[in-house]
mmCIF file with all atom_site columns, C-alpha atoms and ligand atoms in Angstrom:
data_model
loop_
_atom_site.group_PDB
_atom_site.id
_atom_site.type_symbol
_atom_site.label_atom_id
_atom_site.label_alt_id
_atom_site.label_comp_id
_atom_site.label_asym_id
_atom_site.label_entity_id
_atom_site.label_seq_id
_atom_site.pdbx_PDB_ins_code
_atom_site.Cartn_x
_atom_site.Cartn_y
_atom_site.Cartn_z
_atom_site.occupancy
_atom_site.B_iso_or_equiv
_atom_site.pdbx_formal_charge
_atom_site.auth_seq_id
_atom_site.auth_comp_id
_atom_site.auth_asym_id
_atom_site.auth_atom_id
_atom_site.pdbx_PDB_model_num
ATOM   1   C  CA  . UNK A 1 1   ? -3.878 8.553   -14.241 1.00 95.00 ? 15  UNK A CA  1
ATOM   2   C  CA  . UNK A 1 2   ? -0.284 9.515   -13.381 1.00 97.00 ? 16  UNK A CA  1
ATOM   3   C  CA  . UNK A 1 3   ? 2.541  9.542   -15.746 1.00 98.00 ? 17  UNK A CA  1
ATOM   4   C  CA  . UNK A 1 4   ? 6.392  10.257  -16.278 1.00 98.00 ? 18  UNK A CA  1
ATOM   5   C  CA  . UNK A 1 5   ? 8.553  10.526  -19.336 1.00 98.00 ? 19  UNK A CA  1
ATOM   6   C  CA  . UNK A 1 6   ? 12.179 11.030  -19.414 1.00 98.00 ? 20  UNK A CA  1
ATOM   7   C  CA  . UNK A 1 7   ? 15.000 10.358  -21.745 1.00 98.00 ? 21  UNK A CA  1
ATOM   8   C  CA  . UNK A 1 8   ? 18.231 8.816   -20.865 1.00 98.00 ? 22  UNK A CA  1
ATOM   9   C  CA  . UNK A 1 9   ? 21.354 9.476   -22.601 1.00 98.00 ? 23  UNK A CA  1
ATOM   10  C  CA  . UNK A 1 10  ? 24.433 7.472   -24.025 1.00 98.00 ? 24  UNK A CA  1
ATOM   11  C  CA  . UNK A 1 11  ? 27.544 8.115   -25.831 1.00 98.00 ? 25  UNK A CA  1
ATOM   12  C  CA  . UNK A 1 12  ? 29.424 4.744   -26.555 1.00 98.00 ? 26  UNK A CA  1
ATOM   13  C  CA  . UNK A 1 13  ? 33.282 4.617   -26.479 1.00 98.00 ? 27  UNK A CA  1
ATOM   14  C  CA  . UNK A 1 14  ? 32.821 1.742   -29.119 1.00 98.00 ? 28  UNK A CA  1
ATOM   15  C  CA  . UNK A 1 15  ? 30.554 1.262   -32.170 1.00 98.00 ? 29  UNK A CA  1
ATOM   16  C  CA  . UNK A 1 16  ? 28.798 -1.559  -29.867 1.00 98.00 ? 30  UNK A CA  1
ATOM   17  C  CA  . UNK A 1 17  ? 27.949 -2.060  -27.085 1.00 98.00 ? 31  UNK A CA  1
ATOM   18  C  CA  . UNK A 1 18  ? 25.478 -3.529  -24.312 1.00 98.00 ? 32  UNK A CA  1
ATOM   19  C  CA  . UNK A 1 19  ? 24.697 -1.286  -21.230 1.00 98.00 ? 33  UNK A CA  1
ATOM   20  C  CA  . UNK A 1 20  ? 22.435 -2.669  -17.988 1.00 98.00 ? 34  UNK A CA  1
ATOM   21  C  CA  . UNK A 1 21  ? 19.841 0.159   -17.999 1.00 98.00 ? 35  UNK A CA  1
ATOM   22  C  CA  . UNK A 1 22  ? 17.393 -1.894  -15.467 1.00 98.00 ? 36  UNK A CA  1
ATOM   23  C  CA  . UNK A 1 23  ? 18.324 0.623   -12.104 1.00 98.00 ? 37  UNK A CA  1
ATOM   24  C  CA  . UNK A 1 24  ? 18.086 3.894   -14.189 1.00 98.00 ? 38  UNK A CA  1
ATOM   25  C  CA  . UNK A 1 25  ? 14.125 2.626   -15.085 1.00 98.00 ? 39  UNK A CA  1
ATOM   26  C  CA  . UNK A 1 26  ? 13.964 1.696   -11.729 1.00 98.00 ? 40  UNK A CA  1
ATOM   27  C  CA  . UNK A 1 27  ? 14.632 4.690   -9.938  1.00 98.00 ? 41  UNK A CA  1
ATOM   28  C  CA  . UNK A 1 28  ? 12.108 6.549   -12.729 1.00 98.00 ? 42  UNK A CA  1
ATOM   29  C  CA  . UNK A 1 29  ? 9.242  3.770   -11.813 1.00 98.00 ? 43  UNK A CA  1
ATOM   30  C  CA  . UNK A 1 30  ? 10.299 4.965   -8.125  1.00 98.00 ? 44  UNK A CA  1
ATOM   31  C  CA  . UNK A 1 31  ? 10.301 8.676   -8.849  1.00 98.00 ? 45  UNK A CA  1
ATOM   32  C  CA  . UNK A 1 32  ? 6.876  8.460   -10.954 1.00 98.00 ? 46  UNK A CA  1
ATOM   33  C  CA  . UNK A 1 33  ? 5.264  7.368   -7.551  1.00 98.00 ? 47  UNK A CA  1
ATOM   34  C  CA  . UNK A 1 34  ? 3.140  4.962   -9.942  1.00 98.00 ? 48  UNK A CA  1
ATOM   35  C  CA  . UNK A 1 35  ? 2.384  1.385   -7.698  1.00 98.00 ? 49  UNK A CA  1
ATOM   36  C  CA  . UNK A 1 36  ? 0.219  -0.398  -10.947 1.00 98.00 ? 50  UNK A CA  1
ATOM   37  C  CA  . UNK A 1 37  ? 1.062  0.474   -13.831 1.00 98.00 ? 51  UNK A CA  1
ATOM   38  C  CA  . UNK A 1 38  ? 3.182  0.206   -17.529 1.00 98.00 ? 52  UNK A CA  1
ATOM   39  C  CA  . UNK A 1 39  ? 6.682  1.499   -18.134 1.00 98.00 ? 53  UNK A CA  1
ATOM   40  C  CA  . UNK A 1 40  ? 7.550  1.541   -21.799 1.00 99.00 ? 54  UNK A CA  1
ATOM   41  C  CA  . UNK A 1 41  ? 11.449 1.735   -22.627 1.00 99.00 ? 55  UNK A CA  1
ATOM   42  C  CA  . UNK A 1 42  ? 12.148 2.317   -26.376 1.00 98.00 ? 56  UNK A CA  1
ATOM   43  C  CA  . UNK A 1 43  ? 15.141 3.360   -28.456 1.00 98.00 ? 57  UNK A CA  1
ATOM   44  C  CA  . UNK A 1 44  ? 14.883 6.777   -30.004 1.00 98.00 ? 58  UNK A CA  1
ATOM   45  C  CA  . UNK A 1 45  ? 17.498 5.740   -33.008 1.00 98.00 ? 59  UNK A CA  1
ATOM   46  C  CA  . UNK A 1 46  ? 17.166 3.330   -35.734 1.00 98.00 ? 60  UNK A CA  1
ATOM   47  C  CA  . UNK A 1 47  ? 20.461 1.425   -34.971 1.00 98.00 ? 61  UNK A CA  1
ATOM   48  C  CA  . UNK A 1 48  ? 19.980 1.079   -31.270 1.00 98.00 ? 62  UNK A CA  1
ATOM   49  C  CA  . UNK A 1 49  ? 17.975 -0.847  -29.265 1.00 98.00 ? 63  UNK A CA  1
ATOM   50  C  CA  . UNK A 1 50  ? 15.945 -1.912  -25.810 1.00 99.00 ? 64  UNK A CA  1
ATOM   51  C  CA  . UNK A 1 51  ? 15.970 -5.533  -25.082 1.00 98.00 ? 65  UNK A CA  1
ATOM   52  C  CA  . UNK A 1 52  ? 15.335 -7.674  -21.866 1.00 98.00 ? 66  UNK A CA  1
ATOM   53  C  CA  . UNK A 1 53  ? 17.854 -10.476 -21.118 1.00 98.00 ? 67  UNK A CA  1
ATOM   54  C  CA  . UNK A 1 54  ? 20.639 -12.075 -18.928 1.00 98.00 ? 68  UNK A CA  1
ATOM   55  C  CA  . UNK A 1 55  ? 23.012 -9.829  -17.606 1.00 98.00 ? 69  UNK A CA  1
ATOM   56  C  CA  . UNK A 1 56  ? 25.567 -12.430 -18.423 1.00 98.00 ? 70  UNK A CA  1
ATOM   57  C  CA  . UNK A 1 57  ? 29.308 -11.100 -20.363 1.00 97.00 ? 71  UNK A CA  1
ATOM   58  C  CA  . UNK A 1 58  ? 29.029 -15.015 -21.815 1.00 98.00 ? 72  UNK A CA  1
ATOM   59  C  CA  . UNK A 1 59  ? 25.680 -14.025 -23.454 1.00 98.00 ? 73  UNK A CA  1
ATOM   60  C  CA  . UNK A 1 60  ? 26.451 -11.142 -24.643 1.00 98.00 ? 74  UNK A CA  1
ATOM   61  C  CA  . UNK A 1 61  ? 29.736 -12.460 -26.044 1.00 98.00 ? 75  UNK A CA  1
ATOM   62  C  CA  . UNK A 1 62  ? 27.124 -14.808 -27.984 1.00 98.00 ? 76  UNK A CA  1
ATOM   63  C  CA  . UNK A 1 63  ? 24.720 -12.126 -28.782 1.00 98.00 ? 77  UNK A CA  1
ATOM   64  C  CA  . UNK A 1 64  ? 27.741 -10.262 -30.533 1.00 98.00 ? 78  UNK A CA  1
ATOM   65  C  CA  . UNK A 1 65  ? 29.043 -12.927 -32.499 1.00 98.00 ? 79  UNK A CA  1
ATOM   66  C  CA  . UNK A 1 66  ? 25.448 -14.369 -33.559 1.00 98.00 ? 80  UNK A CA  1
ATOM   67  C  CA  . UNK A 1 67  ? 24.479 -10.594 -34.592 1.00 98.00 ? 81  UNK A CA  1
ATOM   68  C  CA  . UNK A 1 68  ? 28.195 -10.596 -36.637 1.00 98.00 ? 82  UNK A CA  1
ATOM   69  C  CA  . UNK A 1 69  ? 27.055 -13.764 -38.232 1.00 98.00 ? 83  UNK A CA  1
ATOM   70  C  CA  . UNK A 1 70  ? 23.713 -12.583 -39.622 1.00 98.00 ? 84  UNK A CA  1
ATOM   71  C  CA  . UNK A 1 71  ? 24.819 -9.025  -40.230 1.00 98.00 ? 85  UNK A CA  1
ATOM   72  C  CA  . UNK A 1 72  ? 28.518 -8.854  -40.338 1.00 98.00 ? 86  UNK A CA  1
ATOM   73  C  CA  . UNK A 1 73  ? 29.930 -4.755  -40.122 1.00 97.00 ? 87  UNK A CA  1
ATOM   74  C  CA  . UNK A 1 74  ? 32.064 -5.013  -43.249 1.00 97.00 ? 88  UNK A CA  1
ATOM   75  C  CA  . UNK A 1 75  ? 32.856 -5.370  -45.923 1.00 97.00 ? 89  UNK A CA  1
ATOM   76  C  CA  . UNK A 1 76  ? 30.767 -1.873  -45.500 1.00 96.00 ? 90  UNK A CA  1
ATOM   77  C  CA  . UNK A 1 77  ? 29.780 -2.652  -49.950 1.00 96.00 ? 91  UNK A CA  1
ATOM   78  C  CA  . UNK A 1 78  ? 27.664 -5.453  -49.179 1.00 96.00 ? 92  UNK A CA  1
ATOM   79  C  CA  . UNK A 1 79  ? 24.907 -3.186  -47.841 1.00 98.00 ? 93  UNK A CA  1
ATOM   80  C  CA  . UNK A 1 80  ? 23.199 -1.288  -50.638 1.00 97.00 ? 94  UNK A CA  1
ATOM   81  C  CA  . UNK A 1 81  ? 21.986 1.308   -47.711 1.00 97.00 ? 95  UNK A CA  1
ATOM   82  C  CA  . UNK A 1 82  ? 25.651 2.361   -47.034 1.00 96.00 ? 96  UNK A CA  1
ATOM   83  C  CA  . UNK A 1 83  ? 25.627 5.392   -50.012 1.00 93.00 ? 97  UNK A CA  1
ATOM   84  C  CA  . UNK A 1 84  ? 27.536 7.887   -47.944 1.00 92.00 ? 98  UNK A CA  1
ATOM   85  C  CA  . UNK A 1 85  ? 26.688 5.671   -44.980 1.00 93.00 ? 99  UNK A CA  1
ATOM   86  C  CA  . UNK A 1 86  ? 28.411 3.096   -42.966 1.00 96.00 ? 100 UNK A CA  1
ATOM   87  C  CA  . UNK A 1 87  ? 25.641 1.803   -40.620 1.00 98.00 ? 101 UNK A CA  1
ATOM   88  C  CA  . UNK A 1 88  ? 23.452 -0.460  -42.816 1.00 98.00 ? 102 UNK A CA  1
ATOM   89  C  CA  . UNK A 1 89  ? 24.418 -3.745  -40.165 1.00 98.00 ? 103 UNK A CA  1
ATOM   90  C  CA  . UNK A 1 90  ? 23.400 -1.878  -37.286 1.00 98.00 ? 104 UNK A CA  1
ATOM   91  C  CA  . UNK A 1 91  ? 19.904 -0.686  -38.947 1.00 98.00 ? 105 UNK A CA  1
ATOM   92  C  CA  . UNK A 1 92  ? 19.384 -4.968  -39.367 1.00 98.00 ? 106 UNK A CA  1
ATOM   93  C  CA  . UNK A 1 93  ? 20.971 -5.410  -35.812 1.00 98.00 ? 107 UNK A CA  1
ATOM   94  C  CA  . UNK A 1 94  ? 18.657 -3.065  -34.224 1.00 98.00 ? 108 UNK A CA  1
ATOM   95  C  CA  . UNK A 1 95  ? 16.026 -4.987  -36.223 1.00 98.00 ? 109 UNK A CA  1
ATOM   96  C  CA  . UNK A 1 96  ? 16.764 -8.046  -34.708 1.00 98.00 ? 110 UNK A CA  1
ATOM   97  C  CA  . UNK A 1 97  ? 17.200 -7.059  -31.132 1.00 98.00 ? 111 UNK A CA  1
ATOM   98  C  CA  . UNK A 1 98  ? 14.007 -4.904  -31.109 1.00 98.00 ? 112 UNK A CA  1
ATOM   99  C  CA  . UNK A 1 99  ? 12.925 -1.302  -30.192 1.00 98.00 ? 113 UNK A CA  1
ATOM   100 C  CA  . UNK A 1 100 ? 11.676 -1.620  -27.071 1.00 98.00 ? 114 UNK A CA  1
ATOM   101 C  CA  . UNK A 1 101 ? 9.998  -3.238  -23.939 1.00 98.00 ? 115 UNK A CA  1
ATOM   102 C  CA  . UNK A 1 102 ? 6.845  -2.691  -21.991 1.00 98.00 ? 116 UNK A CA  1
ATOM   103 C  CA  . UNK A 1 103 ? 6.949  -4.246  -18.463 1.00 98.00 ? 117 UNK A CA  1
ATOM   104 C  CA  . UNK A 1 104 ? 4.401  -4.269  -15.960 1.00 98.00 ? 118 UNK A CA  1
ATOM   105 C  CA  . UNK A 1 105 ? 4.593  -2.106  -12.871 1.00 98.00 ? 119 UNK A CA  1
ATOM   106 C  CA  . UNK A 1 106 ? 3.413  -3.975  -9.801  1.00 98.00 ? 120 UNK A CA  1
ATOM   107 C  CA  . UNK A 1 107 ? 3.133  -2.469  -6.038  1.00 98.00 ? 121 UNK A CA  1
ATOM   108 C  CA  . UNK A 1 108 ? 5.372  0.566   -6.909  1.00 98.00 ? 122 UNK A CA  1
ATOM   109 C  CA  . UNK A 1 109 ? 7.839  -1.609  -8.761  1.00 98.00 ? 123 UNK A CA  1
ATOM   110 C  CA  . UNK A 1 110 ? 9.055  -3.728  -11.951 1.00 98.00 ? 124 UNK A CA  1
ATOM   111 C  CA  . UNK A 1 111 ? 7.733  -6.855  -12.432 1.00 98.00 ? 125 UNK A CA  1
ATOM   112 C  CA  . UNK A 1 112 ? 9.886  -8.229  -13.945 1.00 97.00 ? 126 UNK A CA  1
ATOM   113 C  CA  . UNK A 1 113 ? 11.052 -12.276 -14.344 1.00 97.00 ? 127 UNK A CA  1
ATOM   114 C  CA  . UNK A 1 114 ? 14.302 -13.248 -11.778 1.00 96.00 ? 128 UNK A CA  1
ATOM   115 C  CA  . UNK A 1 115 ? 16.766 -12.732 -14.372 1.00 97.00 ? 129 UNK A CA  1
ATOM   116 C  CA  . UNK A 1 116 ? 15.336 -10.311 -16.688 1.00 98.00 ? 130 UNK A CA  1
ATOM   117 C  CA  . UNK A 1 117 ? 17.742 -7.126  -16.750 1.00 98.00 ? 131 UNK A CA  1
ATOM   118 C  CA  . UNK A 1 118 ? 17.039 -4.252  -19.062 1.00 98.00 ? 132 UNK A CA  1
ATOM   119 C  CA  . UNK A 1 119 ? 19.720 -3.694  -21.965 1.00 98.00 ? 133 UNK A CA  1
ATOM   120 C  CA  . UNK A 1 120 ? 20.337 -0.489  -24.257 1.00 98.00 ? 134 UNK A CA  1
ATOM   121 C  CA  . UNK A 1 121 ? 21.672 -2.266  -27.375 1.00 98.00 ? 135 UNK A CA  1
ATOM   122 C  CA  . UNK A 1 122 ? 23.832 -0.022  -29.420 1.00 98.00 ? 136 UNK A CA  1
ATOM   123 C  CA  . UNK A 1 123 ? 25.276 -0.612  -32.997 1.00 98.00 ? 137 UNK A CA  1
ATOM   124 C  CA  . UNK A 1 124 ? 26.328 2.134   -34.575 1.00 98.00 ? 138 UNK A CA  1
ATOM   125 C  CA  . UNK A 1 125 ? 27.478 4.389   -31.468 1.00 98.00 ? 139 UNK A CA  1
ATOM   126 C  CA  . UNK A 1 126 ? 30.229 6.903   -30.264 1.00 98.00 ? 140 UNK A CA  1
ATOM   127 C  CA  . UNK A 1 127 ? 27.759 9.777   -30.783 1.00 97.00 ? 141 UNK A CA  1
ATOM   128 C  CA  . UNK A 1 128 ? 24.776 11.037  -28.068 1.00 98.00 ? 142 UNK A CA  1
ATOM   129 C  CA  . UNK A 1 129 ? 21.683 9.209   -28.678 1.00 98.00 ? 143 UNK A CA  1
ATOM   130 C  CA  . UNK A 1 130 ? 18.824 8.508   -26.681 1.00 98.00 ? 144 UNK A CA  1
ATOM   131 C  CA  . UNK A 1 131 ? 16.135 6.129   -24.937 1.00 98.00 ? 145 UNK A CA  1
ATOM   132 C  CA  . UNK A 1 132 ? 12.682 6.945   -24.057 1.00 98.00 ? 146 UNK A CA  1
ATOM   133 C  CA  . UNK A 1 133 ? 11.205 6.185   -20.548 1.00 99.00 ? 147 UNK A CA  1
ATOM   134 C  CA  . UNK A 1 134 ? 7.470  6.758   -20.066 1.00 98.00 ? 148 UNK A CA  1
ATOM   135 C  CA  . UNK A 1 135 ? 5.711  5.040   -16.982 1.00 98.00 ? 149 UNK A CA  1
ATOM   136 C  CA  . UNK A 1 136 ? 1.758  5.497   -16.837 1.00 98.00 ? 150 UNK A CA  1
ATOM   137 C  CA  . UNK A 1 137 ? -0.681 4.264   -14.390 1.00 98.00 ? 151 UNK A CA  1
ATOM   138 C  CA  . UNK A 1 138 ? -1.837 5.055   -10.924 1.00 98.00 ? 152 UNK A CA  1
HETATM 139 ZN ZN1 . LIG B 2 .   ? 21.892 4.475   -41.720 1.00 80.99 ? 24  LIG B ZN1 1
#
């Protein structure tokens, strides 16, 4: 069996954000030379996240405002995790949105549905944090 694991990195500008990480797996599935296979994407932080949806700014406009709705950022008191802390909606957010995906690898590439794109999900950001990429098979 063959395998590859990398990490890619992100720094945010803002606290959150939604970043199209389908070509960077992509070019790993490529690189790992694997044509059958799993590739496993997962969130290394417990306010970020991997997701698969639309890339659609509508969506994610939705996604944003739903995820404000169920776990608003402030006021920062009504989360009893924030002692010394400021973060407790983006542990819930990350929650909700998941840790990561596994999609199938099929002849060398990702199988994945015609509109399913790849997302890094970040909550709590404007510091270096990292996603996990491995890709096994043969
Ligand atoms: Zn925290």
């Amino acid at each position: 069996m063959k395998s590859l694991t990398k990490h890619l990195w992100f720094t945010t500008k803002t606290r959150r954000a939604f970043i199209n990480i389908t070509r960077d797996v992509e070019e790993l599935v490529h690189k790992s030379g694997i044509q059958e296979g799993l590739c496993l994407v997962n969130a290394m932080h417990i306010t970020a996240s991997v997701f698969i949806n639309d890339d659609e700014s509508g969506l994610h406009d939705d996604f944003e405002k739903w995820l404000e709705g169920l776990a608003p950022q402030e006021p920062i008191s009504r989360y009893k995790h924030n002692v010394g802390e400021d973060n407790g909606d983006a542990h819930l957010k990350r929650t909700i949105m998941g840790r990561e995906v596994v999609v199938a690898i099929t002849d060398g590439k990702l199988d994945c549905g015609p509109w399913e794109q790849i997302f890094y999900g970040e909550f709590d950001g404007k510091r270096k944090k990292r996603v996990l990429v491995k890709i096994l098979g043969e």
